[in-house]
Amino acid sequence: MELLRNWFQAAILVLTNASWSFPFTRSLYQGPLKVLCSPGLNCYSCPAATVACPIGALQQLLLSIRMTLANGQFYIGFYIIGSMGFLGAIFGRMVCGWACPFGFMQELLHKIPSPKFGVPRPLRFVKYALLALTVVILPLVVINDFGMGLPWFCKFICPAGTLEAGLPMLFLQPDLRQIIGTLFWSKFTILVAFLVWSVLASRPFCRTTCPLGAWYALFKKAKMVRLTLDEAKCVHCQECHTVCPMGVKFDESPDDGECITCLRCLNQSCRFGAIGLEVGGLPVQAGDIRIKKTPRP
Amino acid sequence: MAKELPQIPGNKLPLILISFFIVLFCIGVFTDEPSRVLEQSWQICLSCIGIG
């Protein structure tokens, strides 16, 4: 199942970045597919990107909302929120585990042999603050003389944008190298920090910073596809803690917002058949019972 | 005495949310948001990617 997931992640990476004419055009893909929102975080200024990043697109709509409303255009973000919410209500953070190119890259980096560390659990709340502040509130509220805001998350934080768009554009258009400044170097530092952190810890960006992950996590109790825990079978052996890439203690919090439904706990750890998978309330995969729970004396 | 709100069964809530977000999506399409998204995604916002 892990191999299937990795292949699926690779397929999504290729499909969402399938425009390989950019070395010749030296510009972005400008086809009709870019009207679609990428399920995961994937910068749409990446020369190869074939779909739009929902976080980038939402910020762009919100930062120009005054101007568009003044022109009688109701570009409020319903299309983007509808797309993100539709996926969230079906899959929740399963999207992060199966369909996010930046998450996939972090997983690959984490395979590099090195000392491994955890991620402090309180840092998980940072991403909710970033979603509210840098994606919604600041682009709406902090405006210039023309009534335009800034895409705060993309501009000041997003390492996916630096990796997938900033660096390739500097390579494709050498003239741009003359205008890079403090902003670029600060974003480059953030990117390097997350790349190194990804080698040392599992999915640090997803766990601490990703606003799209924070959005999908809001659906933790209201998604169609979810893992379930059969308390009667669970012996709290904590094997599921050891395989989880997101640091979820599944036996303690089966509805944890960090769970990316990668299915490692179901397929690789639980020997008691306590973990199952259900879709819309119907069980579709029960864990294999390799050892029956014996009553404690 | 305050009345308790009726509980929505766990497996119905996702369906309600999916319907809600499909309605939002359709409103967005009706107001021509996709063309704006397309227009934005065709342009490189240099300052958005840390250049400039």
CSV table of C-alpha atoms in Angstrom, one decimal:
chain,number,residue,atom,x,y,z
A,1,MET,CA,0.0,0.0,0.0
A,2,GLU,CA,2.9,2.3,0.8
A,3,LEU,CA,4.3,1.7,-2.7
A,4,LEU,CA,0.9,2.4,-4.2
A,5,ARG,CA,0.7,5.7,-2.3
A,6,ASN,CA,4.2,6.7,-3.5
A,7,TRP,CA,3.3,6.0,-7.1
A,8,PHE,CA,0.1,8.0,-6.7
A,9,GLN,CA,2.1,10.9,-5.2
A,10,ALA,CA,4.5,10.7,-8.1
A,11,ALA,CA,1.6,10.6,-10.6
A,12,ILE,CA,0.0,13.7,-9.1
A,13,LEU,CA,3.4,15.5,-9.1
A,14,VAL,CA,3.8,14.8,-12.8
A,15,LEU,CA,0.2,15.6,-13.7
A,16,THR,CA,0.1,18.9,-11.8
A,17,ASN,CA,3.5,19.9,-13.3
A,18,ALA,CA,3.1,18.4,-16.8
A,19,SER,CA,4.1,21.4,-19.0
A,20,TRP,CA,7.6,20.5,-20.0
A,21,SER,CA,7.8,23.0,-22.8
A,22,PHE,CA,9.1,25.7,-20.5
A,23,PRO,CA,12.9,25.3,-21.4
A,24,PHE,CA,11.9,26.5,-24.9
A,25,THR,CA,9.1,29.0,-24.1
A,26,ARG,CA,10.9,30.3,-21.0
A,27,SER,CA,7.5,31.1,-19.5
A,28,LEU,CA,4.5,29.6,-17.8
A,29,TYR,CA,2.0,27.2,-19.1
A,30,GLN,CA,-1.0,29.3,-20.2
A,31,GLY,CA,-3.5,26.6,-21.1
A,32,PRO,CA,-7.1,26.2,-19.9
A,33,LEU,CA,-6.3,23.5,-17.3
A,34,LYS,CA,-5.0,26.3,-15.0
A,35,VAL,CA,-8.6,27.1,-14.2
A,36,LEU,CA,-8.5,24.0,-12.0
A,37,CYS,CA,-7.3,24.0,-8.4
A,38,SER,CA,-4.4,21.7,-7.4
A,39,PRO,CA,-5.4,19.4,-4.6
A,40,GLY,CA,-2.1,20.0,-2.8
A,41,LEU,CA,0.3,22.9,-2.5
A,42,ASN,CA,1.8,23.5,-5.9
A,43,CYS,CA,2.9,27.0,-7.0
A,44,TYR,CA,1.1,28.0,-10.1
A,45,SER,CA,4.0,30.3,-11.0
A,46,CYS,CA,6.1,27.2,-11.5
A,47,PRO,CA,6.9,27.1,-15.2
A,48,ALA,CA,5.7,23.5,-15.4
A,49,ALA,CA,2.5,23.9,-13.4
A,50,THR,CA,-0.6,22.9,-15.2
A,51,VAL,CA,-3.1,23.8,-12.5
A,52,ALA,CA,-3.7,26.7,-10.0
A,53,CYS,CA,-2.6,26.7,-6.4
A,54,PRO,CA,-5.7,27.2,-4.3
A,55,ILE,CA,-3.9,29.1,-1.6
A,56,GLY,CA,-2.2,31.5,-4.1
A,57,ALA,CA,-5.5,31.9,-6.1
A,58,LEU,CA,-7.5,32.6,-2.9
A,59,GLN,CA,-5.0,35.3,-1.7
A,60,GLN,CA,-5.1,36.9,-5.2
A,61,LEU,CA,-8.9,37.1,-5.2
A,62,LEU,CA,-9.0,38.5,-1.6
A,63,LEU,CA,-6.3,41.1,-2.0
A,64,SER,CA,-8.0,42.6,-5.0
A,65,ILE,CA,-11.6,42.3,-3.6
A,66,ARG,CA,-12.2,46.0,-3.2
A,67,MET,CA,-11.2,46.8,-6.8
A,68,THR,CA,-13.2,43.9,-8.3
A,69,LEU,CA,-16.3,44.7,-6.2
A,70,ALA,CA,-16.0,48.4,-7.2
A,71,ASN,CA,-16.1,47.2,-10.8
A,72,GLY,CA,-19.2,45.1,-10.1
A,73,GLN,CA,-17.4,41.8,-10.2
A,74,PHE,CA,-18.1,39.4,-7.3
A,75,TYR,CA,-14.8,37.6,-7.1
A,76,ILE,CA,-15.0,36.7,-3.5
A,77,GLY,CA,-13.3,33.3,-3.6
A,78,PHE,CA,-16.4,31.0,-3.6
A,79,TYR,CA,-15.0,29.0,-6.5
A,80,ILE,CA,-11.7,28.4,-4.7
A,81,ILE,CA,-13.3,27.7,-1.3
A,82,GLY,CA,-15.9,25.5,-3.0
A,83,SER,CA,-13.1,23.4,-4.6
A,84,MET,CA,-11.0,23.2,-1.4
A,85,GLY,CA,-14.1,22.4,0.7
A,86,PHE,CA,-15.3,19.7,-1.6
A,87,LEU,CA,-12.0,17.9,-1.4
A,88,GLY,CA,-11.8,18.5,2.3
A,89,ALA,CA,-15.2,17.1,3.1
A,90,ILE,CA,-14.4,13.9,1.1
A,91,PHE,CA,-10.7,13.3,1.9
A,92,GLY,CA,-9.7,15.8,4.7
A,93,ARG,CA,-5.9,15.6,5.0
A,94,MET,CA,-5.7,12.5,3.0
A,95,VAL,CA,-5.0,15.0,0.2
A,96,CYS,CA,-1.7,15.9,2.0
A,97,GLY,CA,-0.7,12.2,2.2
A,98,TRP,CA,-1.6,11.2,-1.3
A,99,ALA,CA,-1.8,14.3,-3.6
A,100,CYS,CA,0.6,17.0,-2.4
A,101,PRO,CA,3.8,17.4,-4.4
A,102,PHE,CA,5.5,19.4,-1.6
A,103,GLY,CA,4.5,16.8,1.0
A,104,PHE,CA,5.9,14.1,-1.3
A,105,MET,CA,9.2,16.0,-1.6
A,106,GLN,CA,9.5,16.2,2.2
A,107,GLU,CA,8.9,12.4,2.4
A,108,LEU,CA,11.7,11.8,-0.1
A,109,LEU,CA,14.1,14.1,1.8
A,110,HIS,CA,13.2,12.3,5.0
A,111,LYS,CA,14.5,9.0,3.5
A,112,ILE,CA,18.1,10.5,3.5
A,113,PRO,CA,19.9,8.7,6.3
A,114,SER,CA,20.5,11.1,9.3
A,115,PRO,CA,19.6,11.4,12.9
A,116,LYS,CA,15.8,11.8,13.1
A,117,PHE,CA,13.9,14.1,15.5
A,118,GLY,CA,10.3,14.8,16.3
A,119,VAL,CA,8.4,18.0,15.8
A,120,PRO,CA,7.2,19.8,19.0
A,121,ARG,CA,3.4,19.3,19.1
A,122,PRO,CA,2.5,22.9,20.0
A,123,LEU,CA,4.0,24.0,16.6
A,124,ARG,CA,1.0,22.4,14.9
A,125,PHE,CA,-1.1,25.4,15.8
A,126,VAL,CA,1.1,27.8,13.9
A,127,LYS,CA,-0.4,26.7,10.6
A,128,TYR,CA,-3.9,27.6,11.7
A,129,ALA,CA,-2.7,31.1,12.6
A,130,LEU,CA,-0.9,31.4,9.2
A,131,LEU,CA,-4.1,30.3,7.4
A,132,ALA,CA,-6.2,32.9,9.2
A,133,LEU,CA,-3.6,35.7,9.1
A,134,THR,CA,-1.5,35.5,6.0
A,135,VAL,CA,-4.0,33.9,3.6
A,136,VAL,CA,-7.2,35.7,4.7
A,137,ILE,CA,-7.0,38.6,7.1
A,138,LEU,CA,-3.8,40.4,6.0
A,139,PRO,CA,-4.5,40.3,2.3
A,140,LEU,CA,-8.0,41.7,3.0
A,141,VAL,CA,-7.0,44.3,5.5
A,142,VAL,CA,-3.6,45.7,4.8
A,143,ILE,CA,-4.0,47.6,1.5
A,144,ASN,CA,-2.1,50.3,-0.4
A,145,ASP,CA,-3.4,53.5,-1.8
A,146,PHE,CA,-5.1,51.7,-4.7
A,147,GLY,CA,-7.0,49.4,-2.4
A,148,MET,CA,-4.8,46.4,-3.2
A,149,GLY,CA,-3.4,44.0,-0.6
A,150,LEU,CA,-0.5,41.6,-0.7
A,151,PRO,CA,-0.4,37.8,-1.0
A,152,TRP,CA,1.3,37.6,2.4
A,153,PHE,CA,1.8,33.8,2.5
A,154,CYS,CA,3.2,33.5,-1.0
A,155,LYS,CA,5.3,36.6,-0.8
A,156,PHE,CA,6.9,36.2,2.6
A,157,ILE,CA,6.7,32.5,3.5
A,158,CYS,CA,5.9,29.9,0.9
A,159,PRO,CA,9.0,27.7,0.4
A,160,ALA,CA,7.1,25.8,-2.4
A,161,GLY,CA,6.9,29.0,-4.4
A,162,THR,CA,10.6,29.6,-4.0
A,163,LEU,CA,11.5,26.1,-5.0
A,164,GLU,CA,9.0,25.6,-7.8
A,165,ALA,CA,8.8,29.1,-9.2
A,166,GLY,CA,11.4,31.5,-7.8
A,167,LEU,CA,14.5,29.4,-8.5
A,168,PRO,CA,13.4,28.1,-12.0
A,169,MET,CA,12.4,31.6,-13.1
A,170,LEU,CA,15.9,32.9,-12.1
A,171,PHE,CA,17.3,30.1,-14.2
A,172,LEU,CA,15.0,30.7,-17.2
A,173,GLN,CA,15.2,34.5,-17.2
A,174,PRO,CA,18.8,35.5,-16.2
A,175,ASP,CA,17.8,39.2,-16.3
A,176,LEU,CA,15.8,38.6,-13.1
A,177,ARG,CA,18.9,37.9,-11.2
A,178,GLN,CA,19.7,41.6,-11.1
A,179,ILE,CA,16.6,42.5,-9.2
A,180,ILE,CA,16.7,39.9,-6.4
A,181,GLY,CA,17.1,41.3,-2.9
A,182,THR,CA,16.4,40.8,0.7
A,183,LEU,CA,13.0,39.3,0.1
A,184,PHE,CA,14.4,36.6,-2.1
A,185,TRP,CA,17.2,35.8,0.2
A,186,SER,CA,14.9,35.6,3.2
A,187,LYS,CA,12.5,33.3,1.3
A,188,PHE,CA,15.5,31.2,0.1
A,189,THR,CA,16.6,30.9,3.8
A,190,ILE,CA,13.1,29.7,4.7
A,191,LEU,CA,13.3,27.1,1.9
A,192,VAL,CA,16.7,25.8,2.9
A,193,ALA,CA,15.6,25.6,6.6
A,194,PHE,CA,12.6,23.5,5.6
A,195,LEU,CA,14.6,21.3,3.3
A,196,VAL,CA,17.2,20.6,6.0
A,197,TRP,CA,14.4,20.2,8.6
A,198,SER,CA,12.7,17.7,6.3
A,199,VAL,CA,15.8,15.5,6.3
A,200,LEU,CA,15.8,15.5,10.1
A,201,ALA,CA,12.1,15.4,10.9
A,202,SER,CA,9.1,14.0,9.1
A,203,ARG,CA,7.0,16.5,7.1
A,204,PRO,CA,7.8,19.6,9.2
A,205,PHE,CA,6.2,22.0,6.8
A,206,CYS,CA,3.0,20.1,6.7
A,207,ARG,CA,2.9,19.8,10.4
A,208,THR,CA,3.8,23.4,11.3
A,209,THR,CA,3.3,25.8,8.5
A,210,CYS,CA,1.0,24.7,5.6
A,211,PRO,CA,-2.2,26.7,5.4
A,212,LEU,CA,-3.7,24.2,3.0
A,213,GLY,CA,-3.0,21.4,5.5
A,214,ALA,CA,-4.6,23.6,8.2
A,215,TRP,CA,-7.7,24.0,6.0
A,216,TYR,CA,-8.1,20.2,5.3
A,217,ALA,CA,-7.5,19.5,9.0
A,218,LEU,CA,-10.7,21.5,9.8
A,219,PHE,CA,-12.6,18.5,8.3
A,220,LYS,CA,-11.1,16.0,10.8
A,221,LYS,CA,-14.5,15.0,12.2
A,222,ALA,CA,-16.5,15.5,9.0
A,223,LYS,CA,-14.8,13.8,6.1
A,224,MET,CA,-16.0,10.9,4.1
A,225,VAL,CA,-12.8,8.9,4.1
A,226,ARG,CA,-11.5,8.2,7.6
A,227,LEU,CA,-9.6,5.8,9.7
A,228,THR,CA,-11.5,4.2,12.6
A,229,LEU,CA,-10.4,2.7,15.9
A,230,ASP,CA,-12.0,-0.3,17.4
A,231,GLU,CA,-11.5,0.3,21.1
A,232,ALA,CA,-12.5,-3.3,21.9
A,233,LYS,CA,-9.5,-4.6,19.9
A,234,CYS,CA,-6.9,-1.9,20.8
A,235,VAL,CA,-4.3,-2.9,23.4
A,236,HIS,CA,-2.6,0.5,23.3
A,237,CYS,CA,0.7,-1.1,22.3
A,238,GLN,CA,1.7,2.2,20.7
A,239,GLU,CA,3.0,0.5,17.5
A,240,CYS,CA,0.9,3.0,15.5
A,241,HIS,CA,2.8,5.9,17.1
A,242,THR,CA,6.1,4.6,15.7
A,243,VAL,CA,5.0,4.4,12.0
A,244,CYS,CA,3.0,7.7,11.8
A,245,PRO,CA,4.8,10.3,9.7
A,246,MET,CA,2.8,13.0,11.3
A,247,GLY,CA,3.4,12.1,14.9
A,248,VAL,CA,-0.2,11.1,15.5
A,249,LYS,CA,-1.0,8.9,18.5
A,250,PHE,CA,-3.8,7.2,16.8
A,251,ASP,CA,-5.0,5.1,19.7
A,252,GLU,CA,-5.3,8.3,21.8
A,253,SER,CA,-6.9,10.6,19.2
A,254,PRO,CA,-8.3,8.8,16.1
A,255,ASP,CA,-9.8,12.0,14.8
A,256,ASP,CA,-6.5,13.9,15.0
A,257,GLY,CA,-6.3,16.8,12.6
A,258,GLU,CA,-2.8,15.8,11.7
A,259,CYS,CA,-3.7,12.4,10.3
A,260,ILE,CA,-3.0,12.3,6.5
A,261,THR,CA,-4.6,8.8,6.1
A,262,CYS,CA,-1.4,7.4,4.7
A,263,LEU,CA,-2.6,4.0,6.0
A,264,ARG,CA,0.7,3.1,7.5
A,265,CYS,CA,-0.8,2.5,10.9
A,266,LEU,CA,-3.5,0.2,9.4
A,267,ASN,CA,-1.1,-1.8,7.1
A,268,GLN,CA,2.2,-1.7,8.8
A,269,SER,CA,1.7,-1.5,12.6
A,270,CYS,CA,-1.6,-2.8,14.1
A,271,ARG,CA,-1.5,-6.5,14.7
A,272,PHE,CA,-4.8,-6.5,16.5
A,273,GLY,CA,-7.1,-5.4,13.7
A,274,ALA,CA,-8.1,-2.4,15.7
A,275,ILE,CA,-7.7,0.1,12.9
A,276,GLY,CA,-10.0,0.2,9.9
A,277,LEU,CA,-10.9,2.4,7.0
A,278,GLU,CA,-14.4,3.6,6.3
A,279,VAL,CA,-15.9,5.7,3.5
A,280,GLY,CA,-19.1,7.5,4.3
A,281,GLY,CA,-19.6,5.5,7.4
A,282,LEU,CA,-19.2,2.1,5.6
A,283,PRO,CA,-16.2,0.0,6.4
A,284,VAL,CA,-14.1,-0.7,3.3
A,285,GLN,CA,-11.0,-2.2,4.9
A,286,ALA,CA,-10.6,-3.7,8.3
A,287,GLY,CA,-7.2,-4.3,9.8
A,288,ASP,CA,-5.8,-7.8,9.6
A,289,ILE,CA,-6.0,-9.6,12.9
A,290,ARG,CA,-2.7,-11.2,13.5
A,291,ILE,CA,-3.0,-11.3,17.3
A,292,LYS,CA,-6.2,-11.5,19.2
A,293,LYS,CA,-6.5,-9.1,22.2
A,294,THR,CA,-6.3,-11.1,25.4
A,295,PRO,CA,-8.0,-9.7,28.5
A,296,ARG,CA,-5.6,-8.1,30.9
A,297,PRO,CA,-5.5,-9.8,34.3
B,1,MET,CA,-34.8,25.3,29.8
B,2,ALA,CA,-32.7,25.4,26.6
B,3,LYS,CA,-33.6,22.9,24.0
B,4,GLU,CA,-30.7,20.7,22.8
B,5,LEU,CA,-29.9,21.0,19.1
B,6,PRO,CA,-30.6,17.8,17.1
B,7,GLN,CA,-27.4,15.8,16.5
B,8,ILE,CA,-26.3,15.3,12.9
B,9,PRO,CA,-25.2,11.7,12.5
B,10,GLY,CA,-21.5,11.5,11.7
B,11,ASN,CA,-21.8,10.0,8.3
B,12,LYS,CA,-24.4,12.6,7.2
B,13,LEU,CA,-22.3,15.6,8.0
B,14,PRO,CA,-19.8,15.1,5.2
B,15,LEU,CA,-22.6,14.9,2.7
B,16,ILE,CA,-24.1,18.1,4.0
B,17,LEU,CA,-20.7,19.8,3.7
B,18,ILE,CA,-20.0,18.4,0.2
B,19,SER,CA,-23.4,19.8,-0.9
B,20,PHE,CA,-22.6,23.1,0.7
B,21,PHE,CA,-19.3,23.4,-1.0
B,22,ILE,CA,-20.7,22.3,-4.4
B,23,VAL,CA,-23.2,25.2,-4.0
B,24,LEU,CA,-20.3,27.6,-3.2
B,25,PHE,CA,-18.4,26.3,-6.2
B,26,CYS,CA,-21.4,26.8,-8.5
B,27,ILE,CA,-21.9,30.4,-7.2
B,28,GLY,CA,-18.2,31.0,-8.0
B,29,VAL,CA,-18.7,29.6,-11.5
B,30,PHE,CA,-21.9,31.7,-11.9
B,31,THR,CA,-20.0,34.9,-11.0
B,32,ASP,CA,-17.3,34.1,-13.5
B,33,GLU,CA,-14.5,33.6,-10.9
B,34,PRO,CA,-12.8,30.8,-12.9
B,35,SER,CA,-11.9,33.3,-15.7
B,36,ARG,CA,-10.3,35.6,-13.0
B,37,VAL,CA,-8.4,32.6,-11.6
B,38,LEU,CA,-7.3,31.7,-15.1
B,39,GLU,CA,-6.2,35.2,-15.8
B,40,GLN,CA,-4.1,35.4,-12.6
B,41,SER,CA,-2.5,32.0,-13.1
B,42,TRP,CA,-1.3,33.0,-16.5
B,43,GLN,CA,0.8,35.8,-15.1
B,44,ILE,CA,4.0,35.6,-13.1
B,45,CYS,CA,3.7,37.6,-10.0
B,46,LEU,CA,7.4,38.2,-9.3
B,47,SER,CA,7.1,39.6,-5.9
B,48,CYS,CA,4.8,36.6,-5.0
B,49,ILE,CA,7.7,34.3,-5.6
B,50,GLY,CA,10.3,36.4,-3.8
B,51,ILE,CA,11.8,38.2,-6.8
B,52,GLY,CA,11.5,42.0,-7.1
